CSV table of N, CA and C in Angstrom, one decimal:
chain,number,residue,atom,x,y,z
A,608,GLU,N,-6.1,2.4,2.6
A,608,GLU,CA,-6.5,3.1,3.8
A,608,GLU,C,-7.9,2.7,4.3
A,609,MET,N,-8.8,2.6,3.1
A,609,MET,CA,-10.1,2.3,3.5
A,609,MET,C,-10.4,1.0,4.4
A,610,GLN,N,-9.5,-0.1,3.8
A,610,GLN,CA,-9.3,-1.4,4.6
A,610,GLN,C,-9.1,-1.0,6.0
A,611,ASN,N,-8.1,-0.3,6.4
A,611,ASN,CA,-7.8,0.1,7.8
A,611,ASN,C,-8.6,0.9,8.5
A,612,ASN,N,-9.3,1.7,7.9
A,612,ASN,CA,-10.5,2.4,8.4
A,612,ASN,C,-11.9,1.7,8.8
A,613,LEU,N,-12.0,0.8,7.9
A,613,LEU,CA,-13.1,0.0,7.8
A,613,LEU,C,-13.3,-1.2,8.8
A,614,SER,N,-12.0,-1.9,8.8
A,614,SER,CA,-11.9,-3.1,9.6
A,614,SER,C,-11.5,-2.7,11.0
A,615,ARG,N,-12.5,-3.4,11.8
A,615,ARG,CA,-12.5,-3.1,13.2
A,615,ARG,C,-12.0,-4.2,14.1
A,616,PRO,N,-11.1,-3.8,15.1
A,616,PRO,CA,-10.8,-4.9,16.0
A,616,PRO,C,-11.8,-5.4,16.8
A,617,PRO,N,-11.6,-6.6,17.5
A,617,PRO,CA,-12.7,-7.0,18.7
A,617,PRO,C,-12.9,-5.9,19.6
A,618,ARG,N,-14.3,-6.1,19.9
A,618,ARG,CA,-14.8,-4.9,21.0
A,618,ARG,C,-13.9,-4.9,22.1
A,619,TRP,N,-13.5,-5.9,22.7
A,619,TRP,CA,-12.5,-5.7,23.9
A,619,TRP,C,-11.5,-5.1,23.7
A,620,ILE,N,-10.7,-5.2,22.7
A,620,ILE,CA,-9.6,-4.6,22.3
A,620,ILE,C,-9.8,-3.1,22.1
A,621,ALA,N,-11.0,-2.6,21.4
A,621,ALA,CA,-11.3,-1.3,21.1
A,621,ALA,C,-11.7,-0.6,22.5
A,622,ALA,N,-12.3,-1.3,23.5
A,622,ALA,CA,-12.6,-0.7,24.7
A,622,ALA,C,-11.3,-0.3,25.4
A,623,LEU,N,-10.3,-1.4,25.5
A,623,LEU,CA,-8.9,-1.1,26.2
A,623,LEU,C,-8.2,-0.2,25.3
A,624,TYR,N,-8.3,0.0,24.1
A,624,TYR,CA,-7.7,1.1,23.4
A,624,TYR,C,-8.3,2.4,23.7
A,625,ARG,N,-9.4,2.6,23.9
A,625,ARG,CA,-10.1,4.0,24.3
A,625,ARG,C,-9.7,4.4,25.9
A,626,ARG,N,-9.3,3.3,26.6
A,626,ARG,CA,-9.3,3.7,28.0
A,626,ARG,C,-7.6,3.5,28.4
A,627,SER,N,-6.8,2.9,27.4
A,627,SER,CA,-5.4,3.0,28.0
A,627,SER,C,-4.3,3.4,27.1
A,628,ALA,N,-3.5,4.3,27.5
A,628,ALA,CA,-2.4,4.6,26.6
A,628,ALA,C,-1.5,3.6,26.6
A,629,LEU,N,-1.2,2.8,27.3
A,629,LEU,CA,-0.3,1.6,27.2
A,629,LEU,C,-0.9,0.8,26.2
A,630,VAL,N,-2.1,0.5,25.9
A,630,VAL,CA,-2.7,-0.4,24.9
A,630,VAL,C,-2.7,0.3,23.5
A,631,ARG,N,-2.9,1.7,23.6
A,631,ARG,CA,-2.7,2.4,22.3
A,631,ARG,C,-1.2,2.2,21.8
A,632,PHE,N,-0.2,2.4,22.8
A,632,PHE,CA,1.1,2.2,22.4
A,632,PHE,C,1.5,0.9,21.8
A,633,VAL,N,1.1,-0.2,22.5
A,633,VAL,CA,1.2,-1.6,22.2
A,633,VAL,C,0.5,-1.9,20.7
A,634,VAL,N,-0.6,-1.5,20.7
A,634,VAL,CA,-1.5,-1.8,19.5
A,634,VAL,C,-0.8,-1.1,18.2
A,635,GLY,N,-0.5,0.1,18.4
A,635,GLY,CA,0.3,0.9,17.3
A,635,GLY,C,-0.6,1.0,16.1
A,636,ALA,N,-1.7,1.3,16.3
A,636,ALA,CA,-2.6,1.5,15.1
A,636,ALA,C,-2.1,2.4,14.0
A,637,ARG,N,-1.8,3.5,14.3
A,637,ARG,CA,-1.2,4.5,13.5
A,637,ARG,C,-0.2,4.1,12.6
A,638,GLY,N,0.8,3.4,13.2
A,638,GLY,CA,2.0,2.6,12.6
A,638,GLY,C,1.4,1.5,11.6
A,639,ARG,N,0.4,0.7,12.1
A,639,ARG,CA,0.1,-0.3,11.2
A,639,ARG,C,-0.7,0.2,10.0
A,640,GLU,N,-1.4,1.6,10.1
A,640,GLU,CA,-2.0,2.1,8.9
A,640,GLU,C,-1.0,2.5,8.0
A,641,ILE,N,0.0,3.2,8.4
A,641,ILE,CA,0.8,3.8,7.4
A,641,ILE,C,1.6,2.5,6.7
A,642,ARG,N,1.9,1.4,7.3
A,642,ARG,CA,2.7,0.4,6.8
A,642,ARG,C,1.6,-0.3,5.9
A,643,GLY,N,0.4,-0.4,6.2
A,643,GLY,CA,-0.7,-0.8,5.4
A,643,GLY,C,-0.8,-0.2,3.9
A,644,VAL,N,-0.7,1.2,4.0
A,644,VAL,CA,-0.7,2.0,2.9
A,644,VAL,C,0.5,1.6,1.9
A,645,GLU,N,1.8,1.7,2.7
A,645,GLU,CA,2.8,1.2,1.7
A,645,GLU,C,2.8,-0.2,1.3
A,646,GLU,N,2.2,-1.2,1.9
A,646,GLU,CA,2.0,-2.4,1.5
A,646,GLU,C,1.2,-2.6,0.2
A,647,LEU,N,0.5,-1.5,-0.3
A,647,LEU,CA,-0.1,-1.5,-1.5
A,647,LEU,C,0.9,-1.5,-2.6
A,648,PHE,N,1.9,-0.9,-2.3
A,648,PHE,CA,3.0,-0.7,-3.4
A,648,PHE,C,4.1,-1.8,-3.3
A,649,GLY,N,4.5,-2.2,-2.1
A,649,GLY,CA,5.5,-3.2,-1.9
A,649,GLY,C,4.9,-4.7,-1.9
A,650,SER,N,3.6,-5.0,-1.7
A,650,SER,CA,3.1,-6.3,-1.6
A,650,SER,C,1.8,-6.4,-2.2
A,651,PRO,N,1.5,-5.8,-3.4
A,651,PRO,CA,0.3,-5.7,-4.2
A,651,PRO,C,-0.5,-6.9,-4.0
A,652,ASP,N,0.2,-8.1,-4.1
A,652,ASP,CA,-0.5,-9.2,-4.3
A,652,ASP,C,-0.8,-10.0,-3.0
A,653,ALA,N,-0.5,-9.3,-1.8
A,653,ALA,CA,-0.9,-10.0,-0.6
A,653,ALA,C,-2.2,-10.2,-0.3
A,654,PRO,N,-2.6,-11.0,0.6
A,654,PRO,CA,-4.1,-11.3,0.8
A,654,PRO,C,-4.7,-10.1,1.4
A,655,GLN,N,-4.2,-9.3,2.3
A,655,GLN,CA,-4.7,-8.3,3.0
A,655,GLN,C,-5.0,-7.1,2.1
A,656,VAL,N,-4.0,-7.0,1.2
A,656,VAL,CA,-4.2,-5.9,0.0
A,656,VAL,C,-5.2,-6.5,-0.7
A,657,ARG,N,-5.4,-7.6,-1.3
A,657,ARG,CA,-6.3,-8.0,-2.3
A,657,ARG,C,-7.8,-7.8,-1.5
A,658,ARG,N,-8.0,-8.0,-0.3
A,658,ARG,CA,-9.0,-7.8,0.4
A,658,ARG,C,-9.4,-6.3,0.7
A,659,GLY,N,-8.5,-5.6,0.8
A,659,GLY,CA,-8.7,-4.1,0.9
A,659,GLY,C,-9.4,-3.6,-0.5
A,660,TYR,N,-8.8,-4.0,-1.5
A,660,TYR,CA,-9.2,-3.5,-3.0
A,660,TYR,C,-10.7,-4.3,-3.2
A,661,GLU,N,-10.9,-5.4,-2.7
A,661,GLU,CA,-12.3,-6.1,-3.0
A,661,GLU,C,-13.1,-5.4,-2.2
A,662,ARG,N,-12.9,-4.9,-0.9
A,662,ARG,CA,-13.8,-4.1,-0.1
A,662,ARG,C,-14.2,-2.8,-0.9
A,663,MET,N,-13.1,-2.2,-1.2
A,663,MET,CA,-13.3,-0.7,-1.8
A,663,MET,C,-14.0,-0.9,-2.9
A,664,PHE,N,-13.8,-1.9,-4.0
A,664,PHE,CA,-14.3,-1.8,-5.1
A,664,PHE,C,-15.7,-2.4,-5.0
A,665,ARG,N,-16.1,-3.3,-4.0
A,665,ARG,CA,-17.7,-3.5,-3.8
A,665,ARG,C,-18.3,-2.2,-3.3
A,666,ASP,N,-17.5,-1.5,-2.4
A,666,ASP,CA,-18.3,-0.2,-2.0
A,666,ASP,C,-18.6,0.8,-3.1
A,667,LEU,N,-17.5,1.0,-3.9
A,667,LEU,CA,-17.6,1.8,-4.8
A,667,LEU,C,-18.8,1.5,-6.1
A,668,ARG,N,-18.9,0.1,-6.4
A,668,ARG,CA,-19.8,-0.6,-7.1
A,668,ARG,C,-21.3,-0.1,-6.7
A,669,ALA,N,-21.4,-0.3,-5.4
A,669,ALA,CA,-22.7,-0.1,-4.7
A,669,ALA,C,-23.0,1.5,-4.8
A,670,LEU,N,-22.2,2.3,-4.4
A,670,LEU,CA,-22.1,3.8,-4.6
A,670,LEU,C,-22.6,4.1,-6.1
A,671,HIS,N,-21.8,3.5,-7.1
A,671,HIS,CA,-22.2,3.9,-8.6
A,671,HIS,C,-23.4,3.5,-8.8
A,672,GLU,N,-24.0,2.3,-8.4
A,672,GLU,CA,-25.4,2.1,-8.8
A,672,GLU,C,-26.5,2.9,-8.0
A,673,ASP,N,-26.0,3.5,-6.7
A,673,ASP,CA,-27.0,4.3,-6.2
A,673,ASP,C,-27.1,5.6,-6.8
A,674,VAL,N,-25.7,6.1,-7.1
A,674,VAL,CA,-25.8,7.4,-7.8
A,674,VAL,C,-26.6,7.4,-9.2
A,675,ARG,N,-26.4,6.2,-9.9
A,675,ARG,CA,-27.0,6.2,-11.3
A,675,ARG,C,-28.5,6.1,-11.0
A,676,ALA,N,-28.9,5.4,-9.9
A,676,ALA,CA,-30.3,5.3,-9.8
A,676,ALA,C,-31.0,6.7,-9.4
A,677,ASP,N,-30.0,7.6,-8.8
A,677,ASP,CA,-30.7,9.0,-8.7
A,677,ASP,C,-30.5,9.8,-9.9
A,678,GLY,N,-30.0,9.2,-11.0
A,678,GLY,CA,-29.8,10.1,-12.4
A,678,GLY,C,-28.7,11.0,-12.3
A,679,ALA,N,-27.6,10.5,-11.5
A,679,ALA,CA,-26.3,11.4,-11.5
A,679,ALA,C,-25.2,10.5,-12.0
A,680,ARG,N,-24.0,11.2,-11.9
A,680,ARG,CA,-23.0,10.2,-12.5
A,680,ARG,C,-21.8,10.3,-11.5
A,681,LEU,N,-21.2,9.3,-11.1
A,681,LEU,CA,-20.2,9.2,-10.0
A,681,LEU,C,-18.7,9.5,-10.7
A,682,GLY,N,-18.0,10.2,-10.1
A,682,GLY,CA,-16.5,10.3,-10.4
A,682,GLY,C,-15.5,9.9,-9.4
A,683,VAL,N,-14.3,9.3,-9.7
A,683,VAL,CA,-13.4,9.1,-8.4
A,683,VAL,C,-12.2,9.8,-8.7
A,684,LEU,N,-11.9,10.6,-7.7
A,684,LEU,CA,-10.6,11.3,-7.7
A,684,LEU,C,-9.7,10.6,-6.8
A,685,VAL,N,-8.3,10.3,-7.3
A,685,VAL,CA,-7.4,9.5,-6.3
A,685,VAL,C,-6.5,10.5,-5.9
A,686,PHE,N,-6.3,10.8,-4.6
A,686,PHE,CA,-5.0,11.7,-4.2
A,686,PHE,C,-4.1,10.6,-3.8
A,687,PRO,N,-2.6,11.2,-4.1
A,687,PRO,CA,-1.7,10.4,-3.9
A,687,PRO,C,-1.2,10.4,-2.5
A,688,PHE,N,-0.4,9.7,-2.0
A,688,PHE,CA,0.3,9.9,-0.7
A,688,PHE,C,1.5,10.7,-0.8
A,689,ARG,N,2.1,11.3,0.3
A,689,ARG,CA,3.2,12.0,0.3
A,689,ARG,C,4.4,11.4,-0.4
A,690,PHE,N,4.6,10.0,-0.1
A,690,PHE,CA,5.9,9.3,-0.3
A,690,PHE,C,5.7,9.1,-1.9
A,691,GLN,N,4.6,9.1,-2.5
A,691,GLN,CA,4.3,9.0,-4.2
A,691,GLN,C,5.1,10.1,-4.9
A,692,VAL,N,5.3,11.3,-4.2
A,692,VAL,CA,5.9,12.4,-5.0
A,692,VAL,C,7.1,12.8,-4.5
A,693,ALA,N,8.0,11.9,-3.8
A,693,ALA,CA,9.2,12.0,-3.3
A,693,ALA,C,10.2,11.3,-4.3
A,694,ALA,N,11.4,11.7,-4.2
A,694,ALA,CA,12.2,11.1,-5.3
A,694,ALA,C,12.4,9.5,-4.9
A,695,GLY,N,12.4,8.8,-6.0
A,695,GLY,CA,12.4,7.3,-5.8
A,695,GLY,C,11.1,6.6,-5.6
A,696,ALA,N,10.1,7.4,-5.5
A,696,ALA,CA,8.8,6.9,-5.4
A,696,ALA,C,8.5,5.6,-6.1
A,697,PRO,N,7.7,4.8,-5.6
A,697,PRO,CA,7.2,3.5,-6.1
A,697,PRO,C,6.3,3.9,-7.4
A,698,ALA,N,6.1,2.8,-8.3
A,698,ALA,CA,5.2,3.0,-9.3
A,698,ALA,C,3.8,3.0,-8.8
A,699,PRO,N,3.0,4.0,-9.3
A,699,PRO,CA,1.6,4.1,-8.8
A,699,PRO,C,0.7,2.9,-8.8
A,700,LEU,N,0.9,1.8,-8.2
A,700,LEU,CA,0.2,0.7,-8.5
A,700,LEU,C,-1.2,0.7,-8.1
A,701,ALA,N,-1.4,1.6,-6.9
A,701,ALA,CA,-2.7,1.8,-6.4
A,701,ALA,C,-3.8,2.3,-7.3
A,702,GLN,N,-3.2,3.6,-8.1
A,702,GLN,CA,-3.9,4.2,-9.0
A,702,GLN,C,-4.1,3.5,-10.4
A,703,ALA,N,-3.0,2.5,-10.5
A,703,ALA,CA,-3.5,1.8,-11.9
A,703,ALA,C,-4.6,1.0,-11.4
A,704,ALA,N,-4.5,0.3,-10.3
A,704,ALA,CA,-5.8,-0.7,-9.8
A,704,ALA,C,-7.1,-0.1,-9.9
A,705,ILE,N,-7.1,1.0,-9.2
A,705,ILE,CA,-8.2,1.8,-9.3
A,705,ILE,C,-8.8,2.2,-10.6
A,706,ALA,N,-7.8,2.8,-11.3
A,706,ALA,CA,-8.1,3.2,-12.7
A,706,ALA,C,-8.7,2.1,-13.6
A,707,ALA,N,-8.0,0.9,-13.5
A,707,ALA,CA,-8.5,-0.2,-14.1
A,707,ALA,C,-9.9,-0.7,-13.6
A,708,PHE,N,-10.2,-0.6,-12.3
A,708,PHE,CA,-11.7,-0.9,-12.2
A,708,PHE,C,-12.6,0.2,-12.6
A,709,CYS,N,-12.2,1.5,-12.6
A,709,CYS,CA,-13.2,2.5,-12.9
A,709,CYS,C,-13.5,2.4,-14.3
A,710,ALA,N,-12.4,2.1,-15.1
A,710,ALA,CA,-12.6,1.8,-16.7
A,710,ALA,C,-13.6,0.6,-16.9
A,711,ARG,N,-13.4,-0.5,-16.2
A,711,ARG,CA,-14.2,-1.7,-16.4
A,711,ARG,C,-15.7,-1.3,-15.8
A,712,GLU,N,-16.1,-0.6,-15.0
A,712,GLU,CA,-17.2,-0.1,-14.4
A,712,GLU,C,-17.8,1.0,-14.9
A,713,GLY,N,-17.1,1.7,-15.8
A,713,GLY,CA,-17.8,2.9,-16.6
A,713,GLY,C,-17.8,4.2,-15.5
A,714,ILE,N,-16.9,4.2,-14.6
A,714,ILE,CA,-16.9,5.2,-13.6
A,714,ILE,C,-15.7,6.2,-14.2
A,715,ALA,N,-16.1,7.7,-14.3
A,715,ALA,CA,-15.1,8.7,-14.4
A,715,ALA,C,-13.9,8.5,-13.3
A,716,PHE,N,-12.7,8.8,-13.8
A,716,PHE,CA,-11.6,8.6,-12.9
A,716,PHE,C,-10.6,9.7,-13.2
A,717,LEU,N,-10.1,10.2,-12.2
A,717,LEU,CA,-8.9,11.2,-12.2
A,717,LEU,C,-7.8,11.1,-11.2
A,718,ASP,N,-6.7,10.7,-11.6
A,718,ASP,CA,-5.6,10.6,-10.7
A,718,ASP,C,-5.0,11.8,-10.6
A,719,LEU,N,-4.8,12.4,-9.4
A,719,LEU,CA,-4.1,13.7,-9.0
A,719,LEU,C,-2.7,13.6,-8.8
A,720,LEU,N,-2.1,12.4,-8.9
A,720,LEU,CA,-0.6,12.3,-8.5
A,720,LEU,C,0.0,13.2,-9.8
A,721,PRO,N,-0.2,13.2,-11.0
A,721,PRO,CA,0.4,13.9,-11.8
A,721,PRO,C,0.4,15.5,-11.7
A,722,ALA,N,-0.8,15.9,-11.3
A,722,ALA,CA,-0.9,17.6,-11.0
A,722,ALA,C,0.0,17.8,-9.7
A,723,LEU,N,0.2,17.0,-8.7
A,723,LEU,CA,0.8,17.1,-7.5
A,723,LEU,C,2.2,16.9,-7.6
A,724,ALA,N,2.7,16.0,-8.3
A,724,ALA,CA,4.1,15.6,-8.4
A,724,ALA,C,5.1,16.8,-8.7
A,725,SER,N,4.4,17.7,-9.4
A,725,SER,CA,5.4,18.9,-9.7
A,725,SER,C,5.7,19.5,-8.5
A,726,ALA,N,5.0,19.7,-7.6
A,726,ALA,CA,5.4,20.3,-6.3
A,726,ALA,C,6.2,19.3,-5.3
A,727,GLY,N,6.1,18.2,-5.5
A,727,GLY,CA,6.9,17.3,-4.5
A,727,GLY,C,6.1,17.3,-3.3
A,728,GLU,N,7.1,16.9,-2.3
A,728,GLU,CA,6.5,16.8,-0.9
A,728,GLU,C,6.0,18.0,-0.3
A,729,SER,N,6.4,19.2,-0.9
A,729,SER,CA,5.9,20.5,-0.3
A,729,SER,C,4.3,20.5,-0.3
A,730,ALA,N,3.9,19.6,-1.3
A,730,ALA,CA,2.4,19.8,-1.5
A,730,ALA,C,1.8,18.9,-0.5
A,731,PHE,N,2.4,18.6,0.5
A,731,PHE,CA,1.8,17.8,1.7
A,731,PHE,C,2.0,18.3,3.2
A,732,HIS,N,1.2,18.4,4.0
A,732,HIS,CA,1.4,18.7,5.4
A,732,HIS,C,2.0,17.4,6.1
A,733,ASP,N,1.3,16.3,5.8
A,733,ASP,CA,1.6,15.1,6.6
A,733,ASP,C,1.6,14.0,5.4
A,734,TYR,N,1.7,12.8,5.7
A,734,TYR,CA,1.8,11.7,4.9
A,734,TYR,C,0.5,11.5,3.8
A,735,ASP,N,-0.6,12.1,4.2
A,735,ASP,CA,-1.6,12.3,3.2
A,735,ASP,C,-2.7,13.3,3.2
A,736,HIS,N,-2.2,14.4,3.7
A,736,HIS,CA,-3.1,15.7,3.8
A,736,HIS,C,-2.4,16.8,2.9
A,737,LEU,N,-3.0,17.4,2.3
A,737,LEU,CA,-2.5,18.6,1.3
A,737,LEU,C,-2.1,19.7,2.4
A,738,SER,N,-0.9,20.3,1.9
A,738,SER,CA,-0.6,21.6,2.6
A,738,SER,C,-1.4,22.6,1.9
A,739,PRO,N,-1.5,23.9,2.5
A,739,PRO,CA,-2.1,25.0,1.6
A,739,PRO,C,-1.6,25.2,0.5
A,740,ALA,N,-0.3,24.9,0.3
A,740,ALA,CA,0.2,25.1,-1.3
A,740,ALA,C,-0.3,24.1,-2.1
A,741,GLY,N,-0.2,22.7,-1.7
A,741,GLY,CA,-0.7,21.7,-2.4
A,741,GLY,C,-2.0,21.8,-2.9
A,742,ALA,N,-3.0,22.4,-1.9
A,742,ALA,CA,-4.5,22.7,-2.2
A,742,ALA,C,-4.6,23.7,-3.2
A,743,GLU,N,-3.6,24.8,-3.2
A,743,GLU,CA,-3.7,25.9,-4.2
A,743,GLU,C,-3.5,25.2,-5.5
A,744,LEU,N,-2.4,24.4,-5.6
A,744,LEU,CA,-1.9,23.8,-6.9
A,744,LEU,C,-3.0,23.0,-7.5
A,745,LEU,N,-3.6,22.3,-6.5
A,745,LEU,CA,-4.7,21.4,-7.1
A,745,LEU,C,-5.8,22.1,-7.7
A,746,ASP,N,-6.0,23.2,-6.9
A,746,ASP,CA,-7.3,24.0,-7.2
A,746,ASP,C,-6.9,24.6,-8.7
A,747,ARG,N,-5.8,25.0,-8.8
A,747,ARG,CA,-5.5,25.7,-10.2
A,747,ARG,C,-5.5,24.7,-11.2
A,748,GLU,N,-5.0,23.6,-11.1
A,748,GLU,CA,-5.0,22.5,-12.0
A,748,GLU,C,-6.6,22.1,-12.4
A,749,LEU,N,-7.3,21.8,-11.4
A,749,LEU,CA,-8.6,21.5,-11.6
A,749,LEU,C,-9.4,22.6,-12.3
A,750,ALA,N,-9.2,23.9,-12.0
A,750,ALA,CA,-9.9,24.9,-12.5
A,750,ALA,C,-9.6,25.1,-14.1
A,751,GLY,N,-8.5,24.6,-14.4
A,751,GLY,CA,-8.0,24.7,-15.7
A,751,GLY,C,-8.4,23.5,-16.7
A,752,MET,N,-9.0,22.6,-16.0
A,752,MET,CA,-9.5,21.4,-16.8
A,752,MET,C,-10.6,22.0,-17.9
A,753,ARG,N,-10.7,21.3,-19.1
A,753,ARG,CA,-11.9,21.6,-19.9
A,753,ARG,C,-12.9,20.6,-19.4
A,754,ASN,N,-14.2,21.3,-20.0
A,754,ASN,CA,-15.5,20.5,-19.6
A,754,ASN,C,-15.6,20.1,-18.1
A,755,ARG,N,-15.1,20.8,-17.3
A,755,ARG,CA,-15.2,20.5,-15.8
A,755,ARG,C,-16.7,20.8,-15.3
A,756,ARG,N,-16.9,19.9,-14.4
A,756,ARG,CA,-18.2,20.2,-13.6
A,756,ARG,C,-18.0,20.5,-12.2
A,757,THR,N,-18.8,20.9,-11.6
A,757,THR,CA,-18.6,21.1,-10.2
A,757,THR,C,-18.3,20.0,-9.4
A,758,ILE,N,-17.4,19.9,-8.6
A,758,ILE,CA,-17.1,18.9,-7.8
A,758,ILE,C,-17.2,19.3,-6.3
A,759,LEU,N,-17.9,18.5,-5.7
A,759,LEU,CA,-18.1,18.8,-4.3
A,759,LEU,C,-17.2,17.9,-3.3
A,760,VAL,N,-16.5,18.6,-2.4
A,760,VAL,CA,-15.5,18.0,-1.5
A,760,VAL,C,-16.1,18.3,-0.2
A,761,ALA,N,-16.3,17.1,0.5
A,761,ALA,CA,-16.8,17.2,1.9
A,761,ALA,C,-15.5,17.7,3.0
A,762,THR,N,-15.8,18.7,3.8
A,762,THR,CA,-14.5,19.1,4.6
A,762,THR,C,-14.7,18.2,6.1
A,763,HIS,N,-14.0,18.4,6.9
A,763,HIS,CA,-13.9,17.7,8.1
A,763,HIS,C,-15.3,18.0,9.0
A,764,ASP,N,-15.9,18.9,8.7
A,764,ASP,CA,-17.1,19.3,9.4
A,764,ASP,C,-18.3,18.7,8.3
A,765,PRO,N,-19.0,17.5,8.6
A,765,PRO,CA,-19.9,17.1,7.6
A,765,PRO,C,-21.1,18.3,7.2
A,766,GLY,N,-21.4,19.3,7.9
A,766,GLY,CA,-22.2,20.2,7.7
A,766,GLY,C,-21.8,21.3,6.7
A,767,ARG,N,-20.4,21.3,6.3
A,767,ARG,CA,-19.8,22.0,5.3
A,767,ARG,C,-19.4,21.3,4.1
A,768,VAL,N,-20.0,22.0,2.9
A,768,VAL,CA,-19.5,21.4,1.7
A,768,VAL,C,-19.0,22.6,0.9
A,769,ALA,N,-17.8,22.3,0.3
A,769,ALA,CA,-17.1,23.3,-0.5
A,769,ALA,C,-16.9,22.9,-1.9
A,770,PRO,N,-17.3,23.9,-3.0
A,770,PRO,CA,-17.1,23.8,-4.3
A,770,PRO,C,-15.6,23.8,-4.6
A,771,LEU,N,-15.2,22.8,-5.4
A,771,LEU,CA,-13.8,22.7,-5.8
A,771,LEU,C,-14.0,22.8,-7.5
A,772,ALA,N,-12.9,23.5,-7.9
A,772,ALA,CA,-12.9,23.8,-9.4
A,772,ALA,C,-13.9,24.7,-10.2
A,773,SER,N,-14.9,25.2,-9.3
A,773,SER,CA,-15.7,26.2,-9.7
A,773,SER,C,-15.6,27.4,-9.1
A,774,GLY,N,-14.7,27.4,-8.2
A,774,GLY,CA,-14.4,28.6,-7.6
A,774,GLY,C,-13.1,28.4,-6.9
A,775,ARG,N,-12.8,28.8,-5.7
A,775,ARG,CA,-11.6,28.6,-4.9
A,775,ARG,C,-11.9,27.2,-3.9
A,776,LEU,N,-10.8,26.5,-3.7
A,776,LEU,CA,-10.9,25.2,-3.0
A,776,LEU,C,-10.9,25.8,-1.4
A,777,ALA,N,-11.9,25.5,-0.7
A,777,ALA,CA,-12.0,26.0,0.9
A,777,ALA,C,-11.2,25.0,1.6
A,778,LEU,N,-10.2,25.4,2.3
A,778,LEU,CA,-9.3,24.7,3.1
A,778,LEU,C,-10.1,24.5,4.6
A,779,ALA,N,-10.1,23.4,5.0
A,779,ALA,CA,-10.8,23.0,6.3
A,779,ALA,C,-9.8,23.1,7.3
């Protein structure tokens, strides 16, 4: 998903996209994003998937170095997609790739798929955002972890930051 979010189309397409409903329909960016995410599981060796991982790992490596330079420790939490908790879900290949990277780099890693799988699709509002029930389940799971530290989760409003697992999860 980061690959989709960080890769930008040529300026002229972006300008047309902002001004034309027809161009937005033809380009179908939302549909391409979802197919791109599913591609992580269906075509993990595809060039665009490998490029996406390389970009994400390069960014995580740089962030890890910055965090260490500041005397802190980075941890990566991976949220699953809704289809990963549905019946017949594919193997969690994306989580495995990210976990392997974090292990090689010495970055703390937590896969949230096991915690959310018990609730199934009801844990999600849409394809990748938690429902209130999913957020409450995750909050309970994290609050019960031993040796937890405060985890900060930025909401959609960059001015608000809510503590997670040291109190209640703030829903934005």
